[in-house]
C-alpha positions as MATLAB code, in Angstrom:
seq = 'MVWKDAPTGSRWLGIIKVLVLPLAIVGLLAGAGVLVAAEGHAPSNEEGPLSFSLDLAVWSLVVFLLLLVVLRKLAWQPMLEGLRRREEHIRRALQEAEQARAEAQRIREQLQQEMQRVGEKVREILDEARRDAERTAEEIRGRGLAEVQAERERLLRELARARDQALQQLWQESVRLAVLISQKTLRRSLSEEDHRRLLDEALAELRQHSERYEREHAALVGNFQP';
ca = [
     -29.583   -7.976   16.867;
     -31.867   -9.967   15.143;
     -33.052  -12.631   15.225;
     -34.353  -15.349   12.104;
     -36.097  -17.528   14.525;
     -38.546  -14.788   15.622;
     -42.464  -15.576   15.248;
     -43.797  -13.585   11.680;
     -47.427  -12.595   11.963;
     -49.034  -15.420   10.291;
     -47.426  -17.774   13.354;
     -48.515  -15.375   15.583;
     -52.074  -15.520   14.074;
     -51.927  -19.355   14.223;
     -51.106  -19.568   17.822;
     -53.782  -17.206   18.364;
     -56.653  -18.893   16.693;
     -55.726  -21.868   19.233;
     -55.898  -20.353   21.914;
     -59.400  -19.313   21.004;
     -61.154  -22.543   21.291;
     -60.010  -22.599   25.576;
     -61.132  -19.157   25.664;
     -64.681  -19.805   25.198;
     -65.102  -22.400   27.109;
     -64.256  -21.491   29.853;
     -66.511  -17.785   28.468;
     -70.032  -20.747   28.297;
     -67.908  -22.174   32.041;
     -68.066  -18.919   33.218;
     -71.196  -17.958   31.427;
     -72.982  -21.637   33.000;
     -71.809  -20.193   36.472;
     -73.991  -16.676   36.179;
     -76.550  -18.782   35.117;
     -77.041  -21.841   37.836;
     -75.906  -19.393   40.565;
     -78.962  -16.414   39.058;
     -81.221  -20.367   39.200;
     -80.439  -21.408   42.869;
     -83.235  -19.492   43.916;
     -86.093  -19.668   41.849;
     -88.031  -22.762   41.953;
     -86.104  -26.167   41.685;
     -87.804  -27.777   38.014;
     -88.199  -31.838   37.288;
     -86.219  -31.731   33.949;
     -82.266  -33.691   33.817;
     -78.777  -31.878   34.111;
     -79.023  -33.170   30.376;
     -81.389  -31.289   29.635;
     -81.777  -28.269   26.915;
     -82.037  -24.484   28.150;
     -82.765  -21.514   26.447;
     -81.600  -18.784   28.501;
     -78.915  -20.629   29.755;
     -77.763  -21.257   25.603;
     -78.826  -16.796   24.678;
     -76.327  -16.507   28.427;
     -73.374  -18.098   27.114;
     -73.920  -17.264   23.475;
     -74.200  -13.779   24.888;
     -70.456  -13.969   27.528;
     -68.723  -15.668   24.554;
     -69.456  -12.993   22.210;
     -68.634  -10.918   24.304;
     -65.555  -11.941   24.822;
     -64.200  -12.325   21.588;
     -65.662   -8.251   21.713;
     -63.214   -7.401   23.842;
     -60.088  -10.255   22.794;
     -60.535   -8.037   19.408;
     -59.758   -4.873   21.245;
     -57.831   -5.627   24.069;
     -55.188   -8.422   22.366;
     -55.789   -9.105   19.438;
     -55.507   -5.535   17.636;
     -52.515   -4.496   19.578;
     -50.355   -8.203   19.479;
     -51.117   -8.393   15.608;
     -50.135   -4.771   15.041;
     -47.312   -5.546   17.198;
     -46.479   -8.175   15.600;
     -47.228   -6.806   12.348;
     -44.221   -3.717   13.393;
     -41.980   -6.348   14.826;
     -41.844   -8.464   11.381;
     -41.225   -5.249    9.107;
     -38.366   -3.763   11.600;
     -37.200   -8.001   11.282;
     -37.887   -7.957    6.994;
     -36.362   -4.380    6.868;
     -33.339   -5.484    9.018;
     -32.229   -7.866    7.128;
     -32.706   -5.224    4.166;
     -29.966   -3.075    5.420;
     -27.648   -6.263    6.886;
     -27.855   -7.247    3.029;
     -26.922   -4.209    1.905;
     -24.641   -4.257    4.872;
     -23.175   -7.006    3.225;
     -23.318   -5.458   -0.111;
     -21.569   -2.207    0.488;
     -18.488   -3.953    2.190;
     -17.747   -5.740   -0.967;
     -18.516   -3.858   -3.215;
     -15.899   -1.125   -1.094;
     -13.925   -4.476   -0.590;
     -13.388   -5.436   -4.234;
     -12.766   -1.487   -4.808;
      -9.754   -1.528   -1.975;
      -8.576   -5.139   -3.545;
      -8.540   -2.925   -6.619;
      -6.488   -0.045   -5.572;
      -3.762   -1.398   -4.374;
      -3.051   -3.591   -7.452;
      -3.397   -0.495   -9.654;
      -0.777    1.061   -6.242;
       1.734   -1.907   -6.643;
       1.879   -2.147  -10.429;
       2.600    1.489  -10.331;
       5.589    1.199   -7.417;
       6.708   -0.906   -9.216;
       7.104    0.460  -12.989;
       8.469    3.283  -10.651;
      11.715    0.716   -9.183;
      11.900   -0.430  -12.659;
      11.909    2.986  -13.987;
      14.309    4.271  -11.187;
      16.007    1.324  -11.441;
      16.773    2.189  -15.399;
      17.157    6.022  -14.577;
      20.599    4.858  -11.735;
      21.779    2.600  -14.607;
      22.193    5.234  -16.974;
      23.932    7.139  -14.602;
      25.810    4.283  -14.287;
      27.617    3.928  -17.561;
      26.666    7.919  -18.170;
      28.929    8.261  -15.060;
      31.896    5.347  -16.190;
      32.035    6.156  -19.523;
      32.371   10.032  -18.608;
      35.086    9.022  -16.233;
      36.926    6.614  -18.610;
      36.280   10.271  -21.209;
      37.882   12.444  -18.640;
      40.944   10.474  -17.981;
      41.838    9.538  -21.316;
      41.793   13.017  -21.927;
      43.567   13.806  -19.434;
      46.508   10.762  -20.676;
      47.002   12.574  -23.343;
      46.498   15.937  -22.182;
      49.457   15.440  -20.102;
      51.155   13.609  -23.283;
      50.891   16.621  -24.711;
      53.196   17.596  -21.944;
      55.769   15.186  -21.886;
      56.788   15.492  -24.603;
      56.546   19.636  -24.941;
      58.706   19.260  -22.107;
      61.188   16.253  -23.345;
      61.604   18.938  -27.045;
      62.470   21.984  -24.647;
      64.671   19.892  -22.766;
      66.625   18.808  -26.664;
      66.389   22.492  -27.682;
      67.581   23.083  -23.888;
      70.500   20.423  -24.864;
      71.541   21.605  -28.389;
      71.669   25.435  -27.100;
      74.162   23.827  -24.317;
      76.369   21.398  -26.648;
      75.798   24.647  -28.847;
      77.398   27.163  -26.073;
      80.187   25.171  -24.818;
      81.501   25.194  -28.804;
      81.150   28.493  -29.392;
      83.348   28.817  -25.293;
      85.569   26.082  -26.780;
      86.258   28.245  -29.917;
      86.411   30.995  -27.965;
      89.614   29.452  -25.037;
      91.145   28.268  -28.341;
      90.707   31.749  -30.757;
      92.144   33.706  -27.421;
      95.183   31.502  -26.515;
      97.166   28.804  -27.832;
      95.878   24.971  -26.346;
      98.835   21.931  -25.789;
      97.137   19.073  -26.093;
      96.772   18.751  -22.858;
      94.963   21.419  -22.475;
      91.684   20.468  -26.048;
      91.896   17.187  -24.312;
      90.581   18.560  -20.533;
      88.439   21.564  -22.313;
      87.250   18.505  -24.311;
      86.698   16.050  -20.929;
      85.209   19.485  -19.708;
      82.565   19.890  -22.302;
      81.681   16.630  -22.485;
      81.289   16.180  -17.998;
      78.413   19.293  -18.431;
      76.860   17.276  -21.699;
      76.411   14.884  -19.615;
      75.085   15.849  -17.099;
      72.191   17.717  -18.791;
      71.093   13.975  -20.382;
      70.931   12.309  -16.573;
      69.383   15.620  -15.414;
      66.800   14.921  -18.674;
      66.994   11.946  -19.056;
      65.083   11.550  -15.287;
      63.082   14.381  -15.581;
      61.911   12.225  -18.398;
      61.201    9.575  -16.452;
      59.656   10.618  -13.445;
      57.206   12.155  -16.034;
      56.780    8.553  -17.679;
      56.101    7.164  -14.358;
      53.528    9.371  -12.794;
      51.780    9.530  -16.026;
      51.216    5.728  -17.291;
      47.335    4.515  -16.953;
];
């Protein structure tokens, strides 16, 4: 996890500079304590407590410089190097986070565009399928009507042919009856009553054939009406 509020190298350097003064004071006090302890065995002088001592100043300066060298070697350089590495790590992490965010945004936009293209393609496919279904339905309806019409015409032709055959059969039967009557007339001499009876028989037979034809014709017409 990246802490954006982590102190940078410049801030740590400022903190170190602030700490230098207390450390220097501590070093001076330590050096002064050493010198005072060393002079405790020397003969006392008549100088006051605020009198300047060259030896004390030199030793204090030496201790201060040694303290600075030690701090520089043991504290400042590792601390600054660690701060520099941390700052570099934070900078790289921020760059990587920005790159990841930009890449995620690019991928999201690409996915949105792809989904939009897929949606348009699906709509086109559905529209085409609907148009094909409508055309197919129209073709089926048209073909069905055409087939029904063709079947009706075929059946009407068969009905007309059957009617013609029935009429021809009726005519042939009428001729046969007439010939039969003539043959019977020639074979014997018939009375008026015999002629009437033969004629009634012929008419009855002719009527039967006619009624049968009418029934067949009515049945055919009833079956093949649209």
